[in-house]
Short mmCIF file of C-alpha atoms in Angstrom, two decimals:
data_model
loop_
_atom_site.label_atom_id
_atom_site.label_comp_id
_atom_site.label_asym_id
_atom_site.label_seq_id
_atom_site.Cartn_x
_atom_site.Cartn_y
_atom_site.Cartn_z
CA UNK A 1 108.02 105.62 73.43
CA UNK A 2 108.08 108.28 76.14
CA UNK A 3 104.98 108.65 78.23
CA UNK A 4 103.85 108.45 81.80
CA UNK A 5 104.99 105.16 83.29
CA UNK A 6 103.11 103.20 85.92
CA UNK A 7 104.78 105.32 88.57
CA UNK A 8 103.17 108.38 86.99
CA UNK A 9 106.49 110.11 86.50
CA UNK A 10 106.51 112.28 83.42
CA UNK A 11 109.01 111.02 80.91
CA UNK A 12 109.16 107.47 82.24
CA UNK A 13 109.60 104.81 79.64
CA UNK A 14 107.06 102.00 79.78
CA UNK A 15 109.00 98.77 79.50
CA UNK A 16 108.02 95.19 78.88
CA UNK A 17 108.88 92.29 81.20
CA UNK A 18 111.41 91.16 78.59
CA UNK A 19 113.11 94.55 78.69
CA UNK A 20 113.34 94.38 82.48
CA UNK A 21 114.87 90.91 82.30
CA UNK A 22 117.38 92.09 79.71
CA UNK A 23 118.27 95.08 81.90
CA UNK A 24 118.67 92.84 84.96
CA UNK A 25 120.97 90.43 83.09
CA UNK A 26 122.94 93.35 81.63
CA UNK A 27 123.32 94.79 85.14
CA UNK A 28 124.74 91.44 86.30
CA UNK A 29 127.28 91.61 83.47
CA UNK A 30 128.18 95.21 84.25
CA UNK A 31 128.73 94.37 87.89
CA UNK A 32 130.92 91.40 86.92
CA UNK A 33 132.89 93.81 84.69
CA UNK A 34 133.32 96.14 87.70
CA UNK A 35 130.96 98.83 86.41
CA UNK A 36 128.68 99.35 89.41
CA UNK A 37 127.46 102.74 88.23
CA UNK A 38 126.16 101.29 84.98
CA UNK A 39 124.57 98.42 86.89
CA UNK A 40 122.77 100.81 89.25
CA UNK A 41 121.42 102.81 86.31
CA UNK A 42 119.84 99.70 84.81
CA UNK A 43 118.64 98.32 88.15
CA UNK A 44 116.93 101.61 89.01
CA UNK A 45 114.70 101.05 85.97
CA UNK A 46 113.98 97.44 86.88
CA UNK A 47 113.16 98.31 90.50
CA UNK A 48 110.95 101.22 89.45
CA UNK A 49 108.85 98.75 87.45
CA UNK A 50 109.15 95.88 89.97
CA UNK A 51 109.80 97.32 93.45
CA UNK A 52 109.52 93.90 95.15
CA UNK A 53 112.18 92.22 92.94
CA UNK A 54 114.56 90.88 95.59
CA UNK A 55 117.22 89.80 93.12
CA UNK A 56 117.40 93.29 91.66
CA UNK A 57 117.56 94.77 95.17
CA UNK A 58 120.43 92.46 96.15
CA UNK A 59 122.30 93.24 92.96
CA UNK A 60 121.82 96.97 93.44
CA UNK A 61 123.04 96.65 97.04
CA UNK A 62 126.20 94.94 95.79
CA UNK A 63 126.69 97.71 93.24
CA UNK A 64 126.27 100.35 95.94
CA UNK A 65 128.83 98.50 98.07
CA UNK A 66 131.34 98.53 95.20
CA UNK A 67 130.76 102.27 94.81
CA UNK A 68 131.36 102.73 98.57
CA UNK A 69 127.79 104.01 98.89
CA UNK A 70 127.56 102.18 102.18
CA UNK A 71 124.39 103.76 103.52
CA UNK A 72 122.52 102.92 100.31
CA UNK A 73 123.92 99.37 100.34
CA UNK A 74 122.89 98.94 103.97
CA UNK A 75 119.35 100.12 103.22
CA UNK A 76 118.97 97.69 100.32
CA UNK A 77 120.34 94.70 102.26
CA UNK A 78 118.03 95.55 105.16
CA UNK A 79 115.07 95.82 102.76
CA UNK A 80 115.79 92.28 101.55
CA UNK A 81 116.22 90.96 105.10
CA UNK A 82 112.90 92.47 106.21
CA UNK A 83 111.22 90.29 103.58
CA UNK A 84 113.57 87.32 103.74
CA UNK A 85 115.17 87.12 107.21
CA UNK A 86 116.73 83.73 106.49
CA UNK A 87 118.80 84.98 103.53
CA UNK A 88 122.32 84.06 104.64
CA UNK A 89 123.96 85.93 101.76
CA UNK A 90 122.11 89.17 102.60
CA UNK A 91 123.25 88.87 106.24
CA UNK A 92 126.83 88.27 105.12
CA UNK A 93 126.81 91.16 102.65
CA UNK A 94 125.21 93.49 105.20
CA UNK A 95 127.91 92.46 107.67
CA UNK A 96 130.64 93.31 105.14
CA UNK A 97 128.95 96.66 104.55
CA UNK A 98 128.78 97.42 108.28
CA UNK A 99 132.37 96.26 108.74
CA UNK A 100 133.50 98.60 105.97
CA UNK A 101 131.66 101.42 107.76
CA UNK A 102 133.63 100.60 110.95
CA UNK A 103 130.53 99.27 112.73
CA UNK A 104 132.18 96.05 113.83
CA UNK A 105 129.78 95.05 116.62
CA UNK A 106 126.79 95.26 114.29
CA UNK A 107 128.73 93.45 111.58
CA UNK A 108 129.68 90.60 113.92
CA UNK A 109 126.02 89.84 114.67
CA UNK A 110 125.20 89.55 110.95
CA UNK A 111 128.30 87.44 110.26
CA UNK A 112 127.12 85.02 112.95
CA UNK A 113 123.60 84.92 111.54
CA UNK A 114 124.96 84.22 108.06
CA UNK A 115 127.10 81.35 109.36
CA UNK A 116 124.23 79.93 111.40
CA UNK A 117 121.95 79.98 108.36
CA UNK A 118 124.54 78.59 105.95
CA UNK A 119 127.82 77.14 107.26
CA UNK A 120 129.80 77.99 104.13
CA UNK A 121 133.49 78.19 105.01
CA UNK A 122 133.72 81.92 104.22
CA UNK A 123 130.66 82.68 106.37
CA UNK A 124 132.00 80.56 109.25
CA UNK A 125 135.44 82.17 109.05
CA UNK A 126 134.01 85.70 108.99
CA UNK A 127 131.86 84.87 112.02
CA UNK A 128 134.96 83.82 113.93
CA UNK A 129 133.86 80.22 114.36
CA UNK A 130 136.35 77.40 113.90
CA UNK A 131 133.77 75.26 112.16
CA UNK A 132 130.24 74.01 112.47
CA UNK A 133 130.61 70.35 113.24
CA UNK A 134 127.65 68.41 114.55
CA UNK A 135 128.12 67.14 118.11
CA UNK A 136 129.08 63.51 118.65
CA UNK A 137 126.03 61.31 119.09
CA UNK A 138 125.12 60.80 122.71
CA UNK A 139 126.50 64.15 123.91
CA UNK A 140 124.11 66.60 125.48
CA UNK A 141 126.46 69.41 126.48
CA UNK A 142 124.49 72.64 126.23
CA UNK A 143 127.17 74.70 127.92
CA UNK A 144 125.96 74.13 131.48
#
């Protein structure tokens, strides 16, 4: 049924929550199948209906990255980080995006944040840290 959607855009299709979930899951499958353009098309609909859906925003950012739409990917990752600054994956993905855009200094800062938030081996390696091992008990070396 074509009508004015909640956004007021003429020709928008009003969708149900179930339809949005189906579109989101289909977008995940398209991205896994290396079809980022198809994923973005579906995610645009989901985000139009649910602009605060962080999962859809992250997925769309990944799709933009795969399309080499680096500015769009950067904007989406930053949108997520404004709302969820402790999202290690978003920091890591933003860092990869910045690195791909030859903005290495900016990327390094986000790699380090990602590793600090979640010491996954890939995050730690990208940050240039050897590892995150807790200090021996009784040591108080703070770098003085």
